[in-house]
Amino acid sequence: MSIEKLNECIKSKKANHSRSREVIYNLLLNSNECLSVSQITKELSQTYPKKLSLNSLYRHLNFFIESELVIVIQDDYKRAYYHLKENNPMFFNICTNCTNIKKLDYKEISASSEFIDAEFITIHKKCEKCKQK
Ligand SMILES: [Zn+2]
């Protein structure tokens, strides 16, 4: 995954280059965890000098999803989390207690199973923090 992939999509969709779109993409590129809109907004306020409207943020995120660059995961409250699409299926755990979403490292399973063509798989169980309570 790299910024070139984004540039290819911009070219094929004949979209205009946008500095803010690139910044959001880089944010997702550098994050191993999935990010909610409020997390993205918070990160942007620290790294991106211009103010970006929520509308524009959603427009950029939808562009990524339409271009199949990004997947969107919803928690039990229908809150959306965004993660860059990877070549292998991705596994996410949604905590049944606090709904925290964490990416899991399940390479062994994905390489040898019927899940091979899944975009992503969500598992519902208590996260480590909630298990200790
Ligand atoms: Zn939890």
Coordinates of C-alpha atoms and ligand atoms in Angstrom, one line a residue:
M1 CA 0.0 0.0 0.0
S2 CA 1.3 3.4 -0.9
I3 CA 0.4 6.8 -2.1
E4 CA 0.8 5.7 -5.7
K5 CA -2.3 3.6 -5.4
L6 CA -4.3 6.7 -4.5
N7 CA -2.7 8.6 -7.4
E8 CA -3.8 5.9 -9.8
C9 CA -7.4 6.1 -8.6
I10 CA -7.4 9.9 -8.9
K11 CA -6.2 9.5 -12.5
S12 CA -8.7 6.8 -13.5
K13 CA -11.6 8.7 -11.9
K14 CA -10.4 12.0 -13.4
A15 CA -10.6 13.6 -10.0
N16 CA -8.9 16.7 -9.0
H17 CA -5.8 16.5 -6.8
S18 CA -6.6 17.5 -3.3
R19 CA -4.0 18.2 -0.6
S20 CA -6.5 17.3 2.2
R21 CA -7.5 14.0 0.5
E22 CA -3.8 13.1 0.4
V23 CA -3.3 14.0 4.1
I24 CA -6.2 11.8 5.1
Y25 CA -4.9 9.0 3.0
N26 CA -1.5 9.2 4.6
L27 CA -3.1 9.2 8.0
L28 CA -4.8 5.9 7.2
L29 CA -1.7 4.6 5.6
N30 CA 0.3 5.2 8.8
S31 CA -2.2 3.8 11.1
N32 CA -2.3 0.1 11.9
E33 CA -5.6 0.5 13.7
C34 CA -8.9 1.5 12.1
L35 CA -9.9 5.1 12.7
S36 CA -13.2 6.7 13.4
V37 CA -14.2 10.1 11.9
S38 CA -13.6 11.8 15.2
Q39 CA -10.1 10.3 15.5
I40 CA -9.3 11.4 12.0
T41 CA -10.6 14.9 12.7
K42 CA -8.5 15.0 15.9
E43 CA -5.3 13.9 14.0
L44 CA -6.0 16.3 11.2
S45 CA -6.3 19.2 13.6
Q46 CA -2.8 18.5 14.8
T47 CA -1.1 17.9 11.5
Y48 CA -3.1 19.8 8.9
P49 CA -3.1 23.6 9.1
K50 CA -6.3 24.2 7.2
K51 CA -9.8 23.6 8.5
L52 CA -11.5 20.8 6.8
S53 CA -15.3 20.6 7.0
L54 CA -17.0 17.3 8.0
N55 CA -18.7 17.2 4.6
S56 CA -15.3 17.3 2.8
L57 CA -13.9 14.6 5.1
Y58 CA -16.9 12.3 4.3
R59 CA -16.5 13.1 0.6
H60 CA -12.9 12.1 0.7
L61 CA -13.6 8.9 2.7
N62 CA -16.3 8.0 0.3
F63 CA -13.9 8.5 -2.6
F64 CA -11.5 6.0 -1.0
I65 CA -14.3 3.5 -0.4
E66 CA -15.6 3.8 -4.0
S67 CA -12.1 3.4 -5.3
E68 CA -11.7 0.3 -3.1
L69 CA -8.8 1.7 -1.3
V70 CA -10.4 1.7 2.1
I71 CA -12.9 -0.5 4.0
V72 CA -15.4 0.7 6.5
I73 CA -16.3 -1.3 9.6
Q74 CA -19.2 -0.5 11.8
D75 CA -19.4 -1.2 15.5
D76 CA -22.6 -2.2 17.3
Y77 CA -23.7 1.4 17.5
K78 CA -23.3 1.8 13.7
R79 CA -20.3 4.1 14.3
A80 CA -18.0 3.8 11.3
Y81 CA -14.3 3.0 11.4
Y82 CA -11.9 3.2 8.4
H83 CA -8.9 1.2 7.5
L84 CA -6.8 0.9 4.4
K85 CA -7.7 -2.2 2.4
E86 CA -5.0 -4.8 2.4
N87 CA -4.3 -7.6 -0.1
N88 CA -5.1 -10.3 2.5
P89 CA -8.4 -10.6 4.4
M90 CA -8.3 -8.5 7.5
F91 CA -9.6 -9.6 10.9
F92 CA -11.1 -7.2 13.4
N93 CA -12.3 -7.9 16.9
I94 CA -15.3 -5.8 18.1
C95 CA -15.4 -6.0 21.9
T96 CA -18.8 -7.1 23.0
N97 CA -18.5 -5.0 26.1
C98 CA -16.9 -1.7 25.2
T99 CA -17.2 -2.0 21.3
N100 CA -13.6 -1.1 20.9
I101 CA -12.3 -2.3 17.5
K102 CA -8.9 -3.9 17.2
K103 CA -7.2 -5.3 14.2
L104 CA -6.0 -8.9 14.7
D105 CA -3.0 -10.5 13.2
Y106 CA -4.4 -13.8 11.7
K107 CA -2.2 -14.5 8.8
E108 CA -2.2 -18.3 9.3
I109 CA -5.9 -18.6 9.1
S110 CA -6.4 -16.3 6.1
A111 CA -3.8 -18.2 4.1
S112 CA -5.5 -21.5 4.4
S113 CA -9.2 -21.1 4.6
E114 CA -12.4 -20.3 2.9
F115 CA -12.0 -16.7 4.1
I116 CA -9.4 -16.1 1.5
D117 CA -11.6 -13.9 -0.7
A118 CA -13.3 -12.1 2.2
E119 CA -12.6 -8.4 2.3
F120 CA -12.6 -8.4 6.1
I121 CA -13.9 -10.5 8.9
T122 CA -15.2 -9.3 12.3
I123 CA -15.0 -11.3 15.5
H124 CA -17.1 -10.4 18.5
K125 CA -15.5 -11.1 21.9
K126 CA -14.4 -9.2 24.9
C127 CA -11.2 -7.2 24.4
E128 CA -8.1 -7.7 26.7
K129 CA -9.0 -4.7 28.8
C130 CA -12.6 -5.9 29.5
K131 CA -11.5 -9.5 30.1
Q132 CA -9.4 -8.3 33.0
K133 CA -12.3 -6.5 34.7
Ligands
ZN1 ZN -13.7 -4.0 25.7

